[in-house]
Short mmCIF file of C-alpha atoms in Angstrom, two decimals:
data_model
loop_
_atom_site.label_atom_id
_atom_site.label_comp_id
_atom_site.label_asym_id
_atom_site.label_seq_id
_atom_site.Cartn_x
_atom_site.Cartn_y
_atom_site.Cartn_z
CA UNK G 1 0.00 0.00 0.00
CA UNK G 2 2.83 2.38 0.93
CA UNK G 3 4.63 1.63 -2.35
CA UNK G 4 1.40 2.30 -4.27
CA UNK G 5 1.02 5.70 -2.55
CA UNK G 6 4.63 6.56 -3.35
CA UNK G 7 4.11 5.55 -7.01
CA UNK G 8 0.96 7.70 -7.20
CA UNK G 9 2.91 10.59 -5.66
CA UNK G 10 5.71 10.21 -8.22
CA UNK G 11 3.26 10.10 -11.15
CA UNK G 12 1.44 13.18 -9.80
CA UNK G 13 4.71 15.08 -9.28
CA UNK G 14 5.93 14.16 -12.76
CA UNK G 15 2.52 15.11 -14.17
CA UNK G 16 2.92 18.64 -12.82
CA UNK G 17 6.51 18.96 -14.05
CA UNK G 18 5.53 17.66 -17.51
CA UNK G 19 2.74 20.25 -17.80
CA UNK G 20 5.22 22.98 -16.86
CA UNK G 21 7.99 21.47 -19.00
CA UNK G 22 5.97 21.16 -22.19
CA UNK G 23 3.96 24.32 -21.50
CA UNK G 24 6.98 26.60 -20.99
CA UNK G 25 9.56 24.96 -23.28
CA UNK G 26 7.38 24.00 -26.25
CA UNK G 27 3.73 25.09 -26.45
CA UNK G 28 4.23 28.69 -25.33
CA UNK G 29 6.71 29.38 -28.15
CA UNK G 30 4.05 29.70 -30.88
CA UNK G 31 2.24 32.31 -28.74
CA UNK G 32 5.37 34.32 -27.90
CA UNK G 33 7.08 34.05 -31.31
CA UNK G 34 5.51 37.19 -32.90
CA UNK G 35 6.63 39.33 -29.93
CA UNK G 36 10.11 37.77 -30.03
CA UNK G 37 10.37 38.44 -33.78
CA UNK G 38 9.34 42.08 -33.39
CA UNK G 39 11.73 42.71 -30.50
CA UNK G 40 14.77 41.06 -32.15
CA UNK G 41 14.09 42.47 -35.62
CA UNK G 42 13.50 39.05 -37.20
CA UNK G 43 10.76 37.70 -39.41
CA UNK G 44 8.41 35.11 -37.92
CA UNK G 45 9.85 32.53 -40.31
CA UNK G 46 13.37 33.24 -39.02
CA UNK G 47 12.27 32.82 -35.40
CA UNK G 48 10.69 29.46 -36.20
CA UNK G 49 13.81 28.56 -38.18
CA UNK G 50 15.90 29.08 -35.02
CA UNK G 51 13.37 26.99 -33.08
CA UNK G 52 13.51 24.14 -35.62
CA UNK G 53 17.32 24.19 -35.53
CA UNK G 54 17.20 23.99 -31.74
CA UNK G 55 14.77 21.04 -31.92
CA UNK G 56 17.18 19.25 -34.28
CA UNK G 57 20.24 19.81 -32.05
CA UNK G 58 18.19 18.98 -28.95
CA UNK G 59 17.16 15.73 -30.63
CA UNK G 60 20.79 14.80 -31.32
CA UNK G 61 21.60 15.25 -27.62
CA UNK G 62 18.92 12.73 -26.61
CA UNK G 63 21.24 9.72 -27.08
CA UNK G 64 23.85 11.08 -24.67
CA UNK G 65 21.18 12.17 -22.17
CA UNK G 66 19.68 8.66 -22.26
CA UNK G 67 23.06 7.07 -21.53
CA UNK G 68 23.57 9.38 -18.56
CA UNK G 69 20.12 8.50 -17.20
CA UNK G 70 21.18 4.85 -17.07
CA UNK G 71 24.48 5.83 -15.45
CA UNK G 72 23.42 8.27 -12.71
CA UNK G 73 19.60 8.00 -12.69
CA UNK G 74 16.79 9.70 -14.58
CA UNK G 75 15.61 11.73 -11.57
CA UNK G 76 19.11 13.15 -11.12
CA UNK G 77 19.18 14.17 -14.79
CA UNK G 78 15.73 15.76 -14.38
CA UNK G 79 16.92 17.76 -11.33
CA UNK G 80 19.91 19.08 -13.29
CA UNK G 81 17.66 19.66 -16.31
CA UNK G 82 15.29 21.85 -14.27
CA UNK G 83 18.21 24.05 -13.21
CA UNK G 84 19.47 24.23 -16.81
CA UNK G 85 15.97 25.07 -18.08
CA UNK G 86 15.68 27.92 -15.57
CA UNK G 87 19.14 29.21 -16.49
CA UNK G 88 18.55 29.11 -20.25
CA UNK G 89 15.08 30.70 -19.95
CA UNK G 90 16.74 33.54 -18.05
CA UNK G 91 19.43 33.73 -20.76
CA UNK G 92 16.69 33.98 -23.40
CA UNK G 93 15.05 36.78 -21.42
CA UNK G 94 18.33 38.69 -21.19
CA UNK G 95 19.65 38.02 -24.72
CA UNK G 96 20.72 41.35 -26.25
CA UNK G 97 21.38 39.90 -29.70
CA UNK G 98 20.02 37.32 -32.12
CA UNK G 99 23.18 35.18 -31.74
CA UNK G 100 22.85 34.90 -27.95
CA UNK G 101 19.10 34.24 -28.29
CA UNK G 102 19.81 31.41 -30.76
CA UNK G 103 22.39 29.84 -28.42
CA UNK G 104 19.96 30.13 -25.50
CA UNK G 105 17.13 28.48 -27.46
CA UNK G 106 19.43 25.60 -28.49
CA UNK G 107 20.46 25.07 -24.85
CA UNK G 108 16.77 25.28 -23.91
CA UNK G 109 15.95 22.33 -26.17
CA UNK G 110 18.84 20.33 -24.71
CA UNK G 111 17.34 20.94 -21.26
CA UNK G 112 13.94 19.84 -22.65
CA UNK G 113 15.35 16.38 -23.30
CA UNK G 114 16.39 16.25 -19.64
CA UNK G 115 12.97 17.10 -18.17
CA UNK G 116 10.26 15.99 -20.63
CA UNK G 117 8.70 12.60 -21.41
CA UNK G 118 11.90 10.74 -22.33
CA UNK G 119 13.35 11.39 -18.87
CA UNK G 120 10.03 11.05 -17.02
CA UNK G 121 9.37 7.62 -18.58
CA UNK G 122 12.88 6.49 -17.58
CA UNK G 123 12.25 7.69 -14.01
CA UNK G 124 9.08 5.59 -13.84
CA UNK G 125 10.89 2.53 -15.19
CA UNK G 126 13.65 3.02 -12.60
CA UNK G 127 11.14 3.28 -9.77
CA UNK G 128 9.10 0.19 -10.69
CA UNK G 129 9.71 -1.54 -14.05
CA UNK G 130 6.76 -3.90 -13.60
CA UNK G 131 4.11 -1.16 -13.26
CA UNK G 132 5.88 1.40 -15.47
CA UNK G 133 3.64 0.89 -18.53
CA UNK G 134 0.53 1.66 -16.49
CA UNK G 135 2.24 4.64 -14.83
CA UNK G 136 3.26 5.98 -18.27
CA UNK G 137 -0.41 5.94 -19.33
CA UNK G 138 -1.42 7.91 -16.21
CA UNK G 139 1.43 10.37 -16.75
CA UNK G 140 0.60 11.06 -20.40
CA UNK G 141 -3.04 11.62 -19.41
CA UNK G 142 -1.95 14.40 -17.00
CA UNK G 143 0.71 15.79 -19.35
CA UNK G 144 -1.84 16.03 -22.16
CA UNK G 145 -3.25 19.17 -20.52
CA UNK G 146 -0.03 21.16 -21.09
CA UNK G 147 -1.24 22.94 -24.23
CA UNK G 148 -4.75 23.44 -22.82
CA UNK G 149 -3.26 25.17 -19.76
CA UNK G 150 -0.28 27.06 -21.19
CA UNK G 151 -1.70 28.44 -24.45
CA UNK G 152 -4.21 30.60 -22.53
CA UNK G 153 -1.69 31.35 -19.74
CA UNK G 154 0.88 32.59 -22.28
CA UNK G 155 -1.75 34.64 -24.12
CA UNK G 156 -2.99 36.23 -20.88
CA UNK G 157 0.53 37.01 -19.62
CA UNK G 158 1.31 38.78 -22.92
CA UNK G 159 -1.36 41.36 -22.04
CA UNK G 160 0.56 42.45 -18.95
CA UNK G 161 4.18 41.34 -19.45
CA UNK G 162 6.77 41.36 -22.22
CA UNK G 163 8.00 38.06 -23.68
CA UNK G 164 11.26 38.53 -21.75
CA UNK G 165 9.41 38.90 -18.44
CA UNK G 166 7.27 35.85 -19.26
CA UNK G 167 10.45 33.79 -19.80
CA UNK G 168 11.62 34.90 -16.33
CA UNK G 169 8.29 33.75 -14.84
CA UNK G 170 8.75 30.40 -16.60
CA UNK G 171 12.33 30.16 -15.26
CA UNK G 172 10.99 30.65 -11.73
CA UNK G 173 8.49 27.79 -12.22
CA UNK G 174 11.33 25.40 -13.11
CA UNK G 175 13.46 26.55 -10.20
CA UNK G 176 10.75 26.77 -7.50
CA UNK G 177 8.43 23.89 -8.48
CA UNK G 178 10.06 21.44 -10.91
CA UNK G 179 13.57 21.15 -9.44
CA UNK G 180 12.41 20.36 -5.85
CA UNK G 181 9.91 17.78 -7.16
CA UNK G 182 12.55 16.08 -9.29
CA UNK G 183 14.94 16.12 -6.35
CA UNK G 184 12.24 14.53 -4.16
CA UNK G 185 11.73 11.75 -6.75
CA UNK G 186 15.50 11.21 -6.73
CA UNK G 187 15.56 10.91 -2.93
CA UNK G 188 12.61 8.46 -2.97
CA UNK G 189 14.44 6.30 -5.50
CA UNK G 190 17.63 6.36 -3.44
CA UNK G 191 15.75 5.29 -0.29
CA UNK G 192 14.04 2.47 -2.19
CA UNK G 193 17.39 1.26 -3.55
CA UNK G 194 18.94 1.31 -0.06
CA UNK G 195 15.93 -0.53 1.37
CA UNK G 196 16.03 -3.33 -1.22
CA UNK G 197 19.86 -3.57 -1.04
CA UNK G 198 20.12 -3.82 -4.82
CA UNK G 199 17.32 -6.34 -5.27
CA UNK G 200 14.62 -5.18 -7.65
CA UNK G 201 12.31 -6.51 -10.32
CA UNK G 202 13.55 -6.33 -13.88
CA UNK G 203 11.45 -6.61 -17.03
CA UNK G 204 12.96 -8.93 -19.66
CA UNK G 205 12.09 -7.77 -23.19
CA UNK G 206 9.86 -9.61 -25.65
CA UNK G 207 12.40 -9.44 -28.48
CA UNK G 208 14.86 -12.33 -28.76
CA UNK G 209 18.52 -11.28 -28.35
CA UNK G 210 19.57 -12.16 -31.92
CA UNK G 211 16.84 -9.93 -33.43
CA UNK G 212 17.30 -7.07 -30.96
CA UNK G 213 19.38 -4.76 -33.20
CA UNK G 214 17.11 -5.24 -36.21
CA UNK G 215 14.00 -4.57 -34.10
CA UNK G 216 15.55 -1.43 -32.61
CA UNK G 217 16.30 0.00 -36.07
CA UNK G 218 12.79 -0.80 -37.35
CA UNK G 219 11.02 0.66 -34.30
CA UNK G 220 13.21 3.79 -34.32
CA UNK G 221 12.47 4.35 -38.02
CA UNK G 222 8.75 3.71 -37.51
CA UNK G 223 8.52 6.24 -34.64
CA UNK G 224 10.62 8.75 -36.63
CA UNK G 225 8.41 8.49 -39.75
CA UNK G 226 5.23 8.72 -37.70
CA UNK G 227 6.69 11.67 -35.78
CA UNK G 228 7.48 13.41 -39.07
CA UNK G 229 3.94 12.77 -40.34
CA UNK G 230 2.40 14.20 -37.17
CA UNK G 231 4.77 17.18 -36.79
CA UNK G 232 4.31 18.22 -40.42
CA UNK G 233 0.54 18.42 -40.13
CA UNK G 234 0.37 19.90 -36.62
CA UNK G 235 2.66 22.78 -37.61
CA UNK G 236 0.28 23.77 -40.43
CA UNK G 237 -3.02 22.40 -39.16
CA UNK G 238 -5.13 25.55 -38.71
CA UNK G 239 -3.88 27.49 -41.80
CA UNK G 240 -4.09 24.27 -43.85
CA UNK G 241 -7.74 23.73 -42.87
CA UNK G 242 -8.43 27.40 -43.64
CA UNK G 243 -6.81 27.13 -47.07
CA UNK G 244 -9.17 24.34 -48.19
CA UNK G 245 -12.18 26.58 -47.57
CA UNK G 246 -13.15 26.02 -43.93
CA UNK G 247 -12.54 29.68 -43.00
CA UNK G 248 -12.97 30.59 -39.33
CA UNK G 249 -14.18 27.06 -38.55
CA UNK G 250 -10.57 25.90 -39.03
CA UNK G 251 -9.60 27.21 -35.58
CA UNK G 252 -12.51 25.43 -33.87
CA UNK G 253 -11.86 22.18 -35.75
CA UNK G 254 -8.10 22.35 -35.04
CA UNK G 255 -8.85 22.86 -31.34
CA UNK G 256 -10.46 19.39 -31.25
CA UNK G 257 -6.99 17.83 -31.52
CA UNK G 258 -6.06 18.50 -27.86
CA UNK G 259 -9.20 17.07 -26.22
CA UNK G 260 -9.06 14.03 -28.55
CA UNK G 261 -5.44 13.44 -27.51
CA UNK G 262 -6.39 13.45 -23.81
CA UNK G 263 -9.50 11.33 -24.51
CA UNK G 264 -7.44 8.60 -26.17
CA UNK G 265 -5.24 8.34 -23.08
CA UNK G 266 -8.27 8.21 -20.80
CA UNK G 267 -9.89 5.48 -22.94
CA UNK G 268 -6.63 3.51 -22.92
CA UNK G 269 -6.33 3.89 -19.14
CA UNK G 270 -9.84 2.50 -18.59
CA UNK G 271 -10.22 -0.05 -21.39
CA UNK G 272 -6.76 -0.59 -22.85
CA UNK G 273 -5.34 -3.18 -20.44
CA UNK G 274 -5.88 -5.94 -23.01
CA UNK G 275 -3.86 -4.09 -25.68
CA UNK G 276 -0.13 -4.81 -25.74
CA UNK G 277 2.32 -1.95 -26.45
CA UNK G 278 2.96 -3.23 -30.03
CA UNK G 279 -0.81 -3.18 -30.64
CA UNK G 280 -0.97 0.38 -29.25
CA UNK G 281 1.80 1.49 -31.61
CA UNK G 282 0.02 -0.05 -34.62
CA UNK G 283 -3.31 1.49 -33.58
CA UNK G 284 -1.77 4.96 -33.14
CA UNK G 285 -0.24 4.85 -36.63
CA UNK G 286 -3.49 3.58 -38.19
CA UNK G 287 -5.54 6.37 -36.59
CA UNK G 288 -3.13 9.06 -37.84
CA UNK G 289 -3.10 7.65 -41.40
CA UNK G 290 -6.89 7.21 -41.44
CA UNK G 291 -7.28 10.82 -40.28
CA UNK G 292 -5.09 12.08 -43.15
CA UNK G 293 -6.98 9.96 -45.70
CA UNK G 294 -10.34 11.26 -44.42
CA UNK G 295 -9.19 14.87 -45.00
CA UNK G 296 -7.78 13.92 -48.40
CA UNK G 297 -11.10 12.37 -49.48
CA UNK G 298 -13.58 14.81 -47.89
CA UNK G 299 -11.74 18.10 -48.57
CA UNK G 300 -13.68 21.12 -47.28
CA UNK G 301 -16.62 19.08 -45.92
CA UNK G 302 -16.72 20.15 -42.22
CA UNK G 303 -17.70 16.73 -40.73
CA UNK G 304 -14.75 15.17 -42.58
CA UNK G 305 -12.37 17.80 -41.17
CA UNK G 306 -13.75 17.15 -37.67
CA UNK G 307 -13.16 13.40 -38.10
CA UNK G 308 -9.63 14.18 -39.33
CA UNK G 309 -8.80 16.30 -36.25
CA UNK G 310 -10.26 13.71 -33.85
CA UNK G 311 -8.45 10.75 -35.49
CA UNK G 312 -5.19 12.72 -35.47
CA UNK G 313 -5.64 13.58 -31.77
CA UNK G 314 -6.53 10.01 -30.80
CA UNK G 315 -3.52 8.65 -32.71
CA UNK G 316 -1.15 11.24 -31.22
CA UNK G 317 -2.34 10.52 -27.68
CA UNK G 318 -1.81 6.78 -28.03
CA UNK G 319 1.54 7.35 -29.77
CA UNK G 320 2.88 9.19 -26.68
CA UNK G 321 2.05 6.15 -24.54
CA UNK G 322 3.64 3.77 -27.06
CA UNK G 323 6.88 5.81 -27.12
CA UNK G 324 7.35 4.97 -23.44
CA UNK G 325 5.81 1.51 -23.14
CA UNK G 326 6.91 -0.17 -26.41
CA UNK G 327 10.69 0.05 -25.77
CA UNK G 328 10.15 -1.38 -22.25
CA UNK G 329 8.01 -4.22 -23.65
CA UNK G 330 10.42 -5.07 -26.48
CA UNK G 331 13.85 -4.54 -24.92
CA UNK G 332 13.28 -4.72 -21.15
CA UNK G 333 14.15 -2.33 -18.33
CA UNK G 334 17.95 -2.70 -18.40
CA UNK G 335 19.47 0.10 -20.47
CA UNK G 336 16.02 1.66 -20.95
CA UNK G 337 17.40 5.23 -20.86
CA UNK G 338 19.98 4.62 -23.60
CA UNK G 339 17.46 2.80 -25.81
CA UNK G 340 14.78 5.48 -25.55
CA UNK G 341 17.49 8.13 -25.99
CA UNK G 342 18.49 6.69 -29.37
CA UNK G 343 14.85 6.46 -30.44
CA UNK G 344 14.12 10.01 -29.30
CA UNK G 345 17.19 11.29 -31.17
CA UNK G 346 15.96 9.74 -34.44
CA UNK G 347 12.36 10.92 -33.90
CA UNK G 348 13.22 14.50 -32.89
CA UNK G 349 15.93 15.01 -35.51
CA UNK G 350 13.64 13.84 -38.32
CA UNK G 351 10.60 15.67 -36.93
CA UNK G 352 12.47 18.98 -36.61
CA UNK G 353 12.51 19.44 -40.38
CA UNK G 354 8.92 18.33 -40.92
CA UNK G 355 7.24 21.80 -40.87
CA UNK G 356 9.64 23.16 -43.52
CA UNK G 357 9.50 20.06 -45.73
CA UNK G 358 5.69 19.95 -45.64
CA UNK G 359 5.45 23.69 -46.36
CA UNK G 360 7.77 23.30 -49.36
CA UNK G 361 5.81 20.26 -50.56
CA UNK G 362 2.48 22.12 -50.36
CA UNK G 363 3.99 24.98 -52.37
CA UNK G 364 5.49 22.78 -55.08
CA UNK G 365 3.21 19.75 -55.47
CA UNK G 366 0.00 20.97 -53.79
CA UNK G 367 -1.84 20.06 -50.61
CA UNK G 368 -3.44 16.83 -51.89
CA UNK G 369 -0.16 15.28 -53.03
CA UNK G 370 1.56 16.42 -49.82
CA UNK G 371 -1.12 14.77 -47.68
CA UNK G 372 -0.91 11.60 -49.80
CA UNK G 373 2.88 11.47 -49.38
CA UNK G 374 2.46 11.97 -45.63
CA UNK G 375 -0.07 9.12 -45.51
CA UNK G 376 2.44 6.86 -47.29
CA UNK G 377 5.09 7.63 -44.64
CA UNK G 378 2.52 6.78 -41.95
CA UNK G 379 1.69 3.51 -43.74
CA UNK G 380 5.38 2.55 -43.73
CA UNK G 381 5.45 3.10 -39.97
CA UNK G 382 2.40 0.81 -39.61
CA UNK G 383 4.27 -1.90 -41.51
CA UNK G 384 7.31 -1.44 -39.25
CA UNK G 385 5.29 -1.78 -36.04
CA UNK G 386 3.46 -4.84 -37.38
CA UNK G 387 6.75 -6.50 -38.42
CA UNK G 388 8.15 -6.10 -34.91
CA UNK G 389 4.87 -7.15 -33.24
CA UNK G 390 4.79 -10.53 -35.01
CA UNK G 391 8.32 -11.37 -33.81
CA UNK G 392 7.53 -10.83 -30.12
CA UNK G 393 7.40 -13.33 -27.29
CA UNK G 394 5.72 -12.68 -23.93
CA UNK G 395 7.96 -10.41 -21.77
CA UNK G 396 8.93 -11.73 -18.33
CA UNK G 397 9.61 -10.14 -14.95
CA UNK G 398 12.46 -11.42 -12.82
CA UNK G 399 14.06 -10.34 -9.56
CA UNK G 400 17.66 -9.27 -9.93
#
């Protein structure tokens, strides 16, 4: 009972830090970007170009961060990451030139990899590998409210503060709330390790050792392609829906994505116990591809656009769960940080260029062909997840 309360406390604490982490380091940027561009004398496209570059470099750092999580503990990395996030947000707020701002944003995305889902999932696996998949579902359900909370917060703060002052407020949140919570999770983990004297349950992966490398490449590619598909559309979702003739309804329809994302996690939490992580990964990819095909077929028909936004949200919500639970299911809990780090590096590096590639594709080959090409990439990811799923055995739990 005590262990269950501690686990619930850790999930709740991580839920709060994920809302703050994603809200301040990712979702708020689209709201603050016009003010940043005006202040620094840049175009909006240049500001987003800096952001995309920072996402790419941040993605490349994920492999090293994952290795360090295995070496010194995910909660330790998250504690350091909170301090780095606060420092780099303050550096952004101070930045007197474009060059310093660009460096600060790049460092900000490195800190993101230390405090967001990749690290939080690893912390849950460290605490209790056996129940980690269920805890990941609970965590993504809470974290799904980050955009819902921080888009309006950022918009409201802009009425009374400058973007630089808002970044200082965000820095304070990381320093005053996130860092102590991550440090508490670290201390709980240390006490548990001392209490068990090195004896803990370990999840043995479902992939046979001789197919491990091949499976890792396939799964990494599948997540990267699906991440590209999703990032490309999300970056252009509202203007894209407006351009096909939906007008002001595009904003309302686009807003359905967030609630659908949370709903998928809630449905999975209540009814998804019978679905294995490989099945979740396949389902997430199918929902995203089906959503794209619905928009491709129905065009400016509003019910079709609504179905598109809902399918995309459902698929994205399940995909977040699969990113944490599938590597644990396939490869086990040993070396989980390094494995998910490599996967995150591939997914983030590929996804960073998605908005620009999709924009160029729409300009040169048109929206319909761009959506069709995106659907093909999603279909390849479905095939990858299915190929890995059929080669699985039942994972085991042992005491080590």
